[in-house]
Short mmCIF file of C-alpha atoms and ligand atoms in Angstrom, two decimals:
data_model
loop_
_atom_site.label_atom_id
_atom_site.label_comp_id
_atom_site.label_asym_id
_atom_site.label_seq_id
_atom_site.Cartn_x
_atom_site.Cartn_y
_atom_site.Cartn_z
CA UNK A 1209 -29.37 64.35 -51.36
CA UNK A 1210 -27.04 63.93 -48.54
CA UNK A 1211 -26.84 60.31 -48.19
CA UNK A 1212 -23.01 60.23 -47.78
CA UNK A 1213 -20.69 62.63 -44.65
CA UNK A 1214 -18.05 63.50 -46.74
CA UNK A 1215 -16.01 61.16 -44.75
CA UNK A 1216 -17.62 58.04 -45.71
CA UNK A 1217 -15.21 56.93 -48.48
CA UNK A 1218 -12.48 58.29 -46.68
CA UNK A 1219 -10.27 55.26 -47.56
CA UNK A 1220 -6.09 54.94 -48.40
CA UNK A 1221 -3.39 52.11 -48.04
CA UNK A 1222 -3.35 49.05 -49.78
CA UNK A 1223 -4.45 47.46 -52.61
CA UNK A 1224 -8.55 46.30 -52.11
CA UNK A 1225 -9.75 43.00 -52.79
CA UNK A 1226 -13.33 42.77 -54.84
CA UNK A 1227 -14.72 41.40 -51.95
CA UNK A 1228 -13.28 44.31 -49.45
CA UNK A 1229 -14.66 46.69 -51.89
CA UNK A 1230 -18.11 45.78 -52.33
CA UNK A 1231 -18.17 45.19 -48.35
CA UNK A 1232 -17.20 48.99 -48.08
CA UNK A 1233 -19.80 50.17 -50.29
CA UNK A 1234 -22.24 47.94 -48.86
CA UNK A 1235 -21.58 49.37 -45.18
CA UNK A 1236 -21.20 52.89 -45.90
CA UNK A 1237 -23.61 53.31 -48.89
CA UNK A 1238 -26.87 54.92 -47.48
CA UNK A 1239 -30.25 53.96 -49.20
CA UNK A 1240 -31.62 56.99 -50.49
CA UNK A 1241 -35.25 56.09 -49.15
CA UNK A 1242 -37.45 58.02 -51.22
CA UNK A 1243 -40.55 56.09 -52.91
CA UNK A 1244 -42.78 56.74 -55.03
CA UNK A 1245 -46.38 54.14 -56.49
CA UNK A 1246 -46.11 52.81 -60.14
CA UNK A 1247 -48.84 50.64 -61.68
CA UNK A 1248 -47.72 47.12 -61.96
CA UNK A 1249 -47.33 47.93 -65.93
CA UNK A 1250 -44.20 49.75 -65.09
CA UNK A 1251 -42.91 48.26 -62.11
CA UNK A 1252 -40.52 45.78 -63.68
CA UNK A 1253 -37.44 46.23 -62.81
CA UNK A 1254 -37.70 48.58 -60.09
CA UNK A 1255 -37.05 48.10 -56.22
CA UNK A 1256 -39.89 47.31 -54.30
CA UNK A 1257 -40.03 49.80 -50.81
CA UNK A 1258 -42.06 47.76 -48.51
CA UNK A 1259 -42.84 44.28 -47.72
CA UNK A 1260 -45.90 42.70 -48.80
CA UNK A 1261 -47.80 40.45 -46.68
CA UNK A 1262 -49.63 38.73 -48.60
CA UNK A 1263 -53.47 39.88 -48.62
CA UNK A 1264 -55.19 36.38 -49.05
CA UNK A 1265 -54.46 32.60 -49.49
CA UNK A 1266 -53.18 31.47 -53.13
CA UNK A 1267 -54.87 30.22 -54.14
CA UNK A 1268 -58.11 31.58 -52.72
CA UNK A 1269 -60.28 28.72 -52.47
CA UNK A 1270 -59.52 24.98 -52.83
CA UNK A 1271 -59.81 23.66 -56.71
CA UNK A 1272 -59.14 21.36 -59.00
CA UNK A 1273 -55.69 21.28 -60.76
CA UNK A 1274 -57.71 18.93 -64.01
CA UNK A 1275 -60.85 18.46 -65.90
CA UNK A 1276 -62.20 15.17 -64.22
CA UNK A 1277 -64.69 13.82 -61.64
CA UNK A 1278 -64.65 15.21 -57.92
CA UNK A 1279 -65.41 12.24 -55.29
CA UNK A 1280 -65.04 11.92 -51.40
CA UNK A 1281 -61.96 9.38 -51.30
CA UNK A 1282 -63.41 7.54 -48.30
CA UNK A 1283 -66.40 6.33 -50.56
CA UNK A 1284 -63.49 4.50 -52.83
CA UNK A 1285 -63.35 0.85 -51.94
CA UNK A 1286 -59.74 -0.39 -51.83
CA UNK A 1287 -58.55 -2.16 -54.54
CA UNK A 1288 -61.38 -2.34 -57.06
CA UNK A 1289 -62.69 0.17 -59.30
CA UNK A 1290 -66.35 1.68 -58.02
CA UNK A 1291 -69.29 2.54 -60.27
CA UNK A 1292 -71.02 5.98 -59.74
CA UNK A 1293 -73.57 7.97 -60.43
CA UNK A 1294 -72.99 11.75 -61.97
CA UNK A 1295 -74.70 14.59 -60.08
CA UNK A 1296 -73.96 17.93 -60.44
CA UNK A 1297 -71.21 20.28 -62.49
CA UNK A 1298 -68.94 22.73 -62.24
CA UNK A 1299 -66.89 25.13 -64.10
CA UNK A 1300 -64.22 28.08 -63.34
CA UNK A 1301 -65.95 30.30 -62.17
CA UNK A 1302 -68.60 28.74 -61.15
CA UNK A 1303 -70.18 28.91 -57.58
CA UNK A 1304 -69.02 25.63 -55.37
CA UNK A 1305 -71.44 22.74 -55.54
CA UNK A 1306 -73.00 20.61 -52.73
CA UNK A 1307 -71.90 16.85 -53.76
CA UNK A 1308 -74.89 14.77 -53.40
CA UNK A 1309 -74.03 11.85 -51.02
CA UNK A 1310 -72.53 8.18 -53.37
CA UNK A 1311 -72.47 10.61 -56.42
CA UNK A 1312 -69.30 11.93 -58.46
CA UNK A 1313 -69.22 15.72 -59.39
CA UNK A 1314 -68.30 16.72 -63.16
CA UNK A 1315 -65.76 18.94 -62.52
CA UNK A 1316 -63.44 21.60 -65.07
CA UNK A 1317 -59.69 22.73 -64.16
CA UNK A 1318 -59.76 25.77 -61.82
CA UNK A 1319 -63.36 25.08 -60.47
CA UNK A 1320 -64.06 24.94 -57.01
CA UNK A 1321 -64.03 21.74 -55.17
CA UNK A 1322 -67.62 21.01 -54.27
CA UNK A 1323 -68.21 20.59 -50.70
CA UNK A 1324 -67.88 17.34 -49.65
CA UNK A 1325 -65.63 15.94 -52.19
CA UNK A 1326 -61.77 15.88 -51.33
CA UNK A 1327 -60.49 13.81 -55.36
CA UNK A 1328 -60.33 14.16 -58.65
CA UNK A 1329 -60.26 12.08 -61.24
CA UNK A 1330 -58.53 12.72 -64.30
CA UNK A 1331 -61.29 12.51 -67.28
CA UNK A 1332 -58.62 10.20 -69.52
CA UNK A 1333 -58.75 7.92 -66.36
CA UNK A 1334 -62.36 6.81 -66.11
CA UNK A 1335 -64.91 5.76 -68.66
CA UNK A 1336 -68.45 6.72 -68.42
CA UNK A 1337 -70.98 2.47 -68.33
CA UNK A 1338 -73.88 2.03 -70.79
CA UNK A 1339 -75.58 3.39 -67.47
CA UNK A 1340 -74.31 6.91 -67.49
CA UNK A 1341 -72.43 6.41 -64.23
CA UNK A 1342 -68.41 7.03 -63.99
CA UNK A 1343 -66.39 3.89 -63.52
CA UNK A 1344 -63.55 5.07 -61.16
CA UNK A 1345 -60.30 3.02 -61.17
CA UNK A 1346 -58.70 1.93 -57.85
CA UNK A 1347 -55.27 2.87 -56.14
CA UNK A 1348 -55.85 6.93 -56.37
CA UNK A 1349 -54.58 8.73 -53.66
CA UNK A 1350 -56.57 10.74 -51.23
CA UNK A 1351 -56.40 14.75 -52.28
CA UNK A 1352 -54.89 13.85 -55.82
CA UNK A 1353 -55.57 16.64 -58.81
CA UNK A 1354 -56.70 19.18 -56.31
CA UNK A 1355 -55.10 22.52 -55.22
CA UNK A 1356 -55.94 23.66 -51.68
CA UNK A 1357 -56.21 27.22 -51.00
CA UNK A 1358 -52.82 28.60 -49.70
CA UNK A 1359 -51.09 25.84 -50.99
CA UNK A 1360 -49.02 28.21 -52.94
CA UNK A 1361 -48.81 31.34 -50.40
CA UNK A 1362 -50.68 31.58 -47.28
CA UNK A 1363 -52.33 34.59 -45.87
CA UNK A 1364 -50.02 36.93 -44.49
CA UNK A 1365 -47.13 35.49 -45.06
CA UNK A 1366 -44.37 37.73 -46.68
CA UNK A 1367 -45.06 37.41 -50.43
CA UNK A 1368 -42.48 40.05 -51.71
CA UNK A 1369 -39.73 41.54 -49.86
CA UNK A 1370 -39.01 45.28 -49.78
CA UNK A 1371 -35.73 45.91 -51.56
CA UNK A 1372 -36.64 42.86 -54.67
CA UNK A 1373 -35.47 43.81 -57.67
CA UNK A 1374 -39.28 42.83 -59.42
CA UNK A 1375 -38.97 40.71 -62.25
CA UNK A 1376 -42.17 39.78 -64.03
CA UNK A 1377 -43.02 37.07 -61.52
CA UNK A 1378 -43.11 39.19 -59.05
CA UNK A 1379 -45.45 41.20 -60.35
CA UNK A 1380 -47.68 38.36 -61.68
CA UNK A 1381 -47.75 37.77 -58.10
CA UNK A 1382 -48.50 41.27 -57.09
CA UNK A 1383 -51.39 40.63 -59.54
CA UNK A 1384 -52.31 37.65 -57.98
CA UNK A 1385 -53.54 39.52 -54.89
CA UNK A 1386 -55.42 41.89 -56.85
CA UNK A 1387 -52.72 45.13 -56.49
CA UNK A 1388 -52.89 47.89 -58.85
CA UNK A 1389 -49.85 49.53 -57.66
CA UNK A 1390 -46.59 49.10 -55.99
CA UNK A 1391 -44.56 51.48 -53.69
CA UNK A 1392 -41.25 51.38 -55.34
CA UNK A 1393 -37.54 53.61 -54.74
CA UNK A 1394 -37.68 56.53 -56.86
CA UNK A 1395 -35.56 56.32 -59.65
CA UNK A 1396 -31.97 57.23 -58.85
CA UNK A 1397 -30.73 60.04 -60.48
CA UNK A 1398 -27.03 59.55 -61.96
CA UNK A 1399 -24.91 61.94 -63.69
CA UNK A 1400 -22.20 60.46 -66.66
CA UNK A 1401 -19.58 62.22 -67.78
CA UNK A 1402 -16.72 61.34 -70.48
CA UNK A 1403 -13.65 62.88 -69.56
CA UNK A 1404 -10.49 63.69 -72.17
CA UNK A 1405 -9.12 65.69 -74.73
CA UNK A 1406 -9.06 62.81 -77.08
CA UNK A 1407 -12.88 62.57 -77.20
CA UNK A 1408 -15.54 63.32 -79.88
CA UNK A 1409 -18.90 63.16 -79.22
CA UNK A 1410 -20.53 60.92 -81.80
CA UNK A 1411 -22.00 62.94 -83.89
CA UNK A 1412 -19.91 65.95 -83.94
CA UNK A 1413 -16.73 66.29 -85.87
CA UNK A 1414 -13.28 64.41 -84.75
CA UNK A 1415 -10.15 65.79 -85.66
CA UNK A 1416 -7.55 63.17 -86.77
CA UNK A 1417 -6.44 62.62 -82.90
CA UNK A 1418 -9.40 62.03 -81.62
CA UNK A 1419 -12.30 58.94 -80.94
CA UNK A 1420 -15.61 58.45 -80.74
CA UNK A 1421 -16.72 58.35 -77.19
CA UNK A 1422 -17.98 55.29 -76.84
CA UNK A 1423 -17.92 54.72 -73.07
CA UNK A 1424 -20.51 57.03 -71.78
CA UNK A 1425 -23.20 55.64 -74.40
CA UNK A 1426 -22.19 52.05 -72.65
CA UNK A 1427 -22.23 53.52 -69.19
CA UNK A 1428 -25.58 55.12 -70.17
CA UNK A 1429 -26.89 52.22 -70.97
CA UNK A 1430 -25.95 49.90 -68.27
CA UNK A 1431 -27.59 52.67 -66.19
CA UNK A 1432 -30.66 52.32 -67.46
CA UNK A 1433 -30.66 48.56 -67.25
CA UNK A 1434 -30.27 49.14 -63.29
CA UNK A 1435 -33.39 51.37 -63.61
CA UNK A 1436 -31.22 54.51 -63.26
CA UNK A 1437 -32.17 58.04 -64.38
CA UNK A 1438 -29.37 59.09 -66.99
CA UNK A 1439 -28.27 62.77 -66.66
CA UNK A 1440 -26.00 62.74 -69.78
CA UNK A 1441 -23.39 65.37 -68.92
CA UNK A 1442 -21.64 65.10 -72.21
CA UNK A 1443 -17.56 64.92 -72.44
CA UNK A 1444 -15.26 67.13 -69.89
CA UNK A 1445 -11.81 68.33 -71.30
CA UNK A 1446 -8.56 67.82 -69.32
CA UNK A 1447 -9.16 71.07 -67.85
CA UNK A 1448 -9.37 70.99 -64.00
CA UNK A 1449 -11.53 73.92 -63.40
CA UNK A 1450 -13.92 73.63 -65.29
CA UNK A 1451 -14.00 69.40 -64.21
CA UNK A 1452 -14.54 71.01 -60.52
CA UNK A 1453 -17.33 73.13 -61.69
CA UNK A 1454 -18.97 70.53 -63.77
CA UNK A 1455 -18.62 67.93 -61.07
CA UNK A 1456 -20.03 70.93 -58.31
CA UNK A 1457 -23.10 71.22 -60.11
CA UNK A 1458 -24.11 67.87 -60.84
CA UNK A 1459 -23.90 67.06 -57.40
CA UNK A 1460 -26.87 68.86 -56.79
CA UNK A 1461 -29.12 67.31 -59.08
CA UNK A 1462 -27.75 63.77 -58.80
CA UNK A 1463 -27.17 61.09 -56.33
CA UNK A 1464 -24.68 59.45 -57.81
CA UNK A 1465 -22.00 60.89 -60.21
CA UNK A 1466 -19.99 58.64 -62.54
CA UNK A 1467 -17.20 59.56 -64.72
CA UNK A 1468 -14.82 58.09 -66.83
CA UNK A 1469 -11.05 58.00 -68.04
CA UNK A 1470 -8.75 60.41 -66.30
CA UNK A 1471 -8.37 58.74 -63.10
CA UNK A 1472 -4.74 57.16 -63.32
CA UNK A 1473 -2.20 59.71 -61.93
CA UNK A 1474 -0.82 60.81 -65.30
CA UNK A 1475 -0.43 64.51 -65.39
CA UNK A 1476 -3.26 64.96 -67.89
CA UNK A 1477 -5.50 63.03 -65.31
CA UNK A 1478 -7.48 65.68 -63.77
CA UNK A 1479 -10.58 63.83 -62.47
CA UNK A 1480 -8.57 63.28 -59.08
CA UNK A 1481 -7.81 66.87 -58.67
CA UNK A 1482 -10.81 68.16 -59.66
CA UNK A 1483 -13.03 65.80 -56.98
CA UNK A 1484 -10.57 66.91 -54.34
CA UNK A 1485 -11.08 70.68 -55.29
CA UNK A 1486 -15.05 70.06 -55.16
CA UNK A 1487 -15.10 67.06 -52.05
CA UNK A 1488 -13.42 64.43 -50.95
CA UNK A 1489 -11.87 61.79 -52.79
CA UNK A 1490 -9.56 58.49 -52.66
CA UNK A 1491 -8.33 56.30 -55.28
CA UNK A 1492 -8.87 52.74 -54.78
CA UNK A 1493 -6.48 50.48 -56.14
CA UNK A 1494 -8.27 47.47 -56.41
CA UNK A 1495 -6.61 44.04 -56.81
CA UNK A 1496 -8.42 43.59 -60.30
CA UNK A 1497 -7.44 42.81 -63.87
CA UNK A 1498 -8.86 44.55 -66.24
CA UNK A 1499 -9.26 47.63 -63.55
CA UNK A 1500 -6.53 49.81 -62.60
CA UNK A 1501 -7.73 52.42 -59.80
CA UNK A 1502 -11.17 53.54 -59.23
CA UNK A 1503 -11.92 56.99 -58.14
CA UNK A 1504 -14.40 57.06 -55.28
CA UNK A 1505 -15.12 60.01 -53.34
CA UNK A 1506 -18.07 63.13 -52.07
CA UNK A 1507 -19.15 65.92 -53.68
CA UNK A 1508 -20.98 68.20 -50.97
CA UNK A 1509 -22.73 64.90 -50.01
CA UNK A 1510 -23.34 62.99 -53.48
CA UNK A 1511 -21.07 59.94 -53.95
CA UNK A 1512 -18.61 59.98 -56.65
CA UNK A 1513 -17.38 57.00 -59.00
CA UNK A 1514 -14.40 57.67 -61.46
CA UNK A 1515 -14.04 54.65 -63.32
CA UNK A 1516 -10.86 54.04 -66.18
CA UNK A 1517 -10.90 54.91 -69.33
CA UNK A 1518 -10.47 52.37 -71.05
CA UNK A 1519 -13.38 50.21 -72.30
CA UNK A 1520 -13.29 46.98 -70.63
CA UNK A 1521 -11.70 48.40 -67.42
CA UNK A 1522 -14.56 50.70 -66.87
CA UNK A 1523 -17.01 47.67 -67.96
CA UNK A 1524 -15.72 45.37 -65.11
CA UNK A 1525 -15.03 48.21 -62.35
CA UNK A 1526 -18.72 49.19 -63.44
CA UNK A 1527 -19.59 45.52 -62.65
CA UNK A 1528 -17.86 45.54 -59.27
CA UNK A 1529 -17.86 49.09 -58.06
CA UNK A 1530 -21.07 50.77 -59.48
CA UNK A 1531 -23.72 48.37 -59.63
CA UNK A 1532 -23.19 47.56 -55.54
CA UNK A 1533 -23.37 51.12 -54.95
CA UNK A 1534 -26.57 52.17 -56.71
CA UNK A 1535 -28.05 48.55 -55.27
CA UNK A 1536 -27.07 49.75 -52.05
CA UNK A 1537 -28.41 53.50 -52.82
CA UNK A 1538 -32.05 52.12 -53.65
CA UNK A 1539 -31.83 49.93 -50.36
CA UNK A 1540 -31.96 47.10 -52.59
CA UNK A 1541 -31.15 43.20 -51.18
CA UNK A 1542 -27.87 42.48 -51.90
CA UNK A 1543 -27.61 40.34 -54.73
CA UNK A 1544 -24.39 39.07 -55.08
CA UNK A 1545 -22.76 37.90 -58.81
CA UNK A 1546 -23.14 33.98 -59.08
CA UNK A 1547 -20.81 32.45 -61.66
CA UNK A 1548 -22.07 29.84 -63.39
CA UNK A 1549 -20.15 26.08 -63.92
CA UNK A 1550 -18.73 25.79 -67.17
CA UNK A 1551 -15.57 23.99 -68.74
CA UNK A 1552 -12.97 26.00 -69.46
CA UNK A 1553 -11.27 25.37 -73.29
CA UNK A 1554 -8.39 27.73 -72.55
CA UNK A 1555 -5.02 27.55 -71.24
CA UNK A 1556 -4.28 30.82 -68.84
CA UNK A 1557 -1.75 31.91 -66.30
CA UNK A 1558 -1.62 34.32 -64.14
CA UNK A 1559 -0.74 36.27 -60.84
CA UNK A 1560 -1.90 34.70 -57.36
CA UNK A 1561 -3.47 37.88 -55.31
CA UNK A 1562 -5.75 39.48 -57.86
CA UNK A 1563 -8.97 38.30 -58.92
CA UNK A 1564 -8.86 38.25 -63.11
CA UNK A 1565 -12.14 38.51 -65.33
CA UNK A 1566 -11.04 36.78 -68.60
CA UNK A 1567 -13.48 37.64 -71.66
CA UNK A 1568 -15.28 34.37 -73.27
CA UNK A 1569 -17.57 33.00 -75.16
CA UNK A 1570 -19.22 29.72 -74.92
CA UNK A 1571 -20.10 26.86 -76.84
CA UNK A 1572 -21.74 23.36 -76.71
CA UNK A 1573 -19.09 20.71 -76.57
CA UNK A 1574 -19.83 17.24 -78.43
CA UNK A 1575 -20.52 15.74 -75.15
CA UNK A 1576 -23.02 17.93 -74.51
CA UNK A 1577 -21.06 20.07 -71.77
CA UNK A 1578 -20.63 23.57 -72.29
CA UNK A 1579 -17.41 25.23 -72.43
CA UNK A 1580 -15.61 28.88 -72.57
CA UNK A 1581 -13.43 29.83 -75.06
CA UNK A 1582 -11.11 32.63 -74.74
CA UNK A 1583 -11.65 36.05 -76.36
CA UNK A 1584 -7.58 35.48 -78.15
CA UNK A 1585 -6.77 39.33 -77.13
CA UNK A 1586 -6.40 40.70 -74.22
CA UNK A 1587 -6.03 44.05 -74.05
CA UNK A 1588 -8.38 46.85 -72.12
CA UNK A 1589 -8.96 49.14 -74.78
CA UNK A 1590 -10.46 46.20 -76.94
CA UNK A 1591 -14.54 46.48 -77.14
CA UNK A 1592 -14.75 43.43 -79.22
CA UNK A 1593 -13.64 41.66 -76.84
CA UNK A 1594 -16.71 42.43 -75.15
CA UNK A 1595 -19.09 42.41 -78.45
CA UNK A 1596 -18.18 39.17 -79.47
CA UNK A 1597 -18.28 37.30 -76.23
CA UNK A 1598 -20.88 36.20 -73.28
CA UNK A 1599 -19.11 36.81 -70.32
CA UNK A 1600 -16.47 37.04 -67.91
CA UNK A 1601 -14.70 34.08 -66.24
CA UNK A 1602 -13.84 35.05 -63.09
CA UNK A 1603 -10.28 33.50 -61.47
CA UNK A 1604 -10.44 34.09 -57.63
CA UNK A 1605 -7.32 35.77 -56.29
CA UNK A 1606 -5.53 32.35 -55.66
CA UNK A 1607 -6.04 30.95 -59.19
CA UNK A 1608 -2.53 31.21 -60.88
CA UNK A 1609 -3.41 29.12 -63.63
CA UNK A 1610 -6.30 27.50 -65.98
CA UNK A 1611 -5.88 24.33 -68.19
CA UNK A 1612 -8.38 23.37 -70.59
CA UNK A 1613 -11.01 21.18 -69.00
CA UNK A 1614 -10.79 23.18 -65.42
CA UNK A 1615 -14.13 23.64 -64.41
CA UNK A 1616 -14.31 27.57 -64.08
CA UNK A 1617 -17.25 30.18 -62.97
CA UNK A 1618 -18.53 32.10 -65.80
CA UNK A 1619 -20.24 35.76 -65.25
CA UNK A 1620 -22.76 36.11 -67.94
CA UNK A 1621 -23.69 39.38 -69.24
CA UNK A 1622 -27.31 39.37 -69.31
CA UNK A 1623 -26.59 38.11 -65.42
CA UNK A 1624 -24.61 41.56 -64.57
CA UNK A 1625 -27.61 43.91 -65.16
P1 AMP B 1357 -7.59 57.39 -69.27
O1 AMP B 1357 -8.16 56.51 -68.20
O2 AMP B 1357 -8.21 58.73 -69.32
O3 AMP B 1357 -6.11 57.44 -69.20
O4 AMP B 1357 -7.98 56.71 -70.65
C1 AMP B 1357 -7.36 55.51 -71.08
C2 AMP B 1357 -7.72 55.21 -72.51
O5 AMP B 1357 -9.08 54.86 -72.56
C3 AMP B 1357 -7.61 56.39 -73.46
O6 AMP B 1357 -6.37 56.41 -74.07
C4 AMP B 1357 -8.68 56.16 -74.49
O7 AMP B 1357 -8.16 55.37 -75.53
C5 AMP B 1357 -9.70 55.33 -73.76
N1 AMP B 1357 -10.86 56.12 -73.39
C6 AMP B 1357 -10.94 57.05 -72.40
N2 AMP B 1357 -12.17 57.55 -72.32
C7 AMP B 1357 -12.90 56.92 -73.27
C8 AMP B 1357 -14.25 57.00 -73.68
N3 AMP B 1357 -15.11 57.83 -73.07
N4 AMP B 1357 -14.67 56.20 -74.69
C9 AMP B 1357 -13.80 55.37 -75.28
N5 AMP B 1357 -12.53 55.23 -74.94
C10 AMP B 1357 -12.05 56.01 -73.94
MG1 MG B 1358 -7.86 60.61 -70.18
#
């Protein structure tokens, strides 16, 4: 599990944009590189290890896209309908037919083309004379209402790329060419820990100082959207040794270790100590509101993430710092976070040289546009500022301030996992 020199995050001085700090991860992080086959029932959302050429033409063989009539255009006289005789049918899955020279095929959606036809006639477009033959209108176009073969994918070309996150298209595709399996990255193996004094674990008893821990069940769970096997590690107290030794161990079982609170330089912030004791660390103060620093470092070769404690500090440096990381760990393609366009229905100031991620929630406007509204708190500790919104608005480090009706870039949730 030695995917990092113990160097690799070996990182001081300034403050770090969101951009420097995903580029860091991105050129130091080394893909772990183990695979492993899953049946395409259980390869969504994993990260495909290989490209796949694709295995044959989609589709296969040349068909028709309608239920109609299959004709050779050239027989069509320009500009008047034609008259002609039925010979012959075909259905999916049918063997192709032979078209009979001056005849029309009867042909069903999905069936083969018969050989010598190129057309198709839609069936609600013709009308069948008192003499049984097809009366075909004029001004159709030459190929119309069929699908060649390959006109979708052709042979060998590369259908799915190795490092795709696979969504259920993907494997519909995977399907397509008749695959049973996929070679995927093995599951990465991440260890969460809670860290503080002031922590119960839900489910045990808390004394009057204490709360819930709610961050490692949200951790845990964001995790496991990014396909990530959760070693839950329960809740360190502010006790240095015992950190070190925790932190010691799961490094051999994990490839990634994630922790949270207890990286701020208070005195009773012992995560920053305790990596140092066991590896290597840094803190990176990133120019990022909510944030404050991030705790990245190596523990005998396993990378380390300290996140805040706080709730929507660790949610965002998650976002930014985490999710690159264990992308980059699977070998996965980079897949950077697109905000979307929406209209902002807020009024917001604030410093040039950070990038801010304002909690919102959107709406339909009466002319139809949508807009963000403002979560009207702001501080880090909040979580319903994340419950009862959709996403994060993201102001780019030279925004200073945001009137109502600014077009803005909105991150949705559902878009960060
Ligand atoms: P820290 O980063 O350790 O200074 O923690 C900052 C604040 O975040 C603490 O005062 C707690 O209120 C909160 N906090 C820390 N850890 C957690 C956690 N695991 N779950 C919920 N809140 C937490
Ligand atoms: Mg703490």
């Amino acid at each position: 599990m030695a995917q990092l020199s113990d160097d690799c995050f070996a990182f001081g001085g300034p403050m770090l944009s969101v951009d420097e700090a995903v580029g860091i991860i991105a050129s130091r992080v080394q893909a772990i590189g183990e695979t492993e086959s899953v049946p395409l029932v259980e390869a969504d959302g994993r990260i495909l290890a290989h490209d796949i050429p694709a295995p044959l033409p989609l589709p296969p063989f040349t068909n028709s896209a309608v239920d109609g009539y299959a004709v050779p255009h050239a027989m069509l006289p320009p500009g008047r309908e034609l008259a002609v005789p039925l010979k012959g049918r075909v259905a999916a899955g049918a063997e192709a037919e032979v078209a009979q020279p001056g005849h029309a095929v009867r042909i069903f959606t999905g069936a083969p083309m018969p050989a010598g036809t190129d057309t198709v006639y839609m069936q609600e477009d013709v009308r069948i004379d008192e003499a049984g033959r097809v009366v075909l209108p004029a001004g159709l176009k030459p190929g119309a209402n069929v699908r060649p073969a390959g006109e979708d994918i052709r042979s060998g070309d590369v259908a799915l790329k190795a490092g795709a996150r696979l969504r259920p298209q993907d494997i519909a595709l995977a399907a397509a060419y008749g695959l049973t399996r996929l070679d995927v990255v093995r599951r990465l193996r991440v260890a969460v820990f809670s860290t503080g004094d002031e922590l119960a674990a839900p489910g045990s008893p808390r004394t009057a100082a204490q709360l819930f821990d709610s961050n490692r069940f949200m951790l845990m769970a964001m995790l496991r959207r990014l396909g990530c096997e959760v070693g839950d590690l329960g809740i360190l107290r502010d006790e240095p040794t015992a950190l070190a030794d925790a932190l010691r161990q799961a490094a051999q079982r994990h490839d990634l270790i994630l922790t949270t609170g207890g990286v701020s330089t208070g005195e009773e912030d012992h995560v920053k100590a305790s990596v140092e004791r066991a590896g290597s660390l840094v803190l990176w103060r990133m120019a990022i509101k909510p944030g404050r620093p991030v705790a990245m470092g190596v523990i005998a070769g396993t990378p380390f993430i300290g996140l805040p404690g706080n709730p929507v500090a660790s949610f965002v440096t998650f976002v930014h710092v985490v999710r690159p990381t264990i992308l980059a760990l699977c070998g996965a393609q980079p897949s950077p976070l697109l905000p979307m366009p929406v209209r902002a229905a807020f009024n917001y100031r604030k410093k040039a040289g950070r990038r801010e991620y304002v909690r919102a929630s959107l709406r339909k406007a009466d002319d139809g546009a949508l807009e963000a509204v403002k979560f009207p708190r702001e501080g880090a500790g909040l979580l319903s500022s994340l419950v009862e919104t959709d996403g994060l608005i993201e102001l780019g480090e030279d925004v200073v301030e945001v009137a109502p009706g600014d077009r803005v870039g909105l991150l949705g949730y559902a878009s960060l996992l």
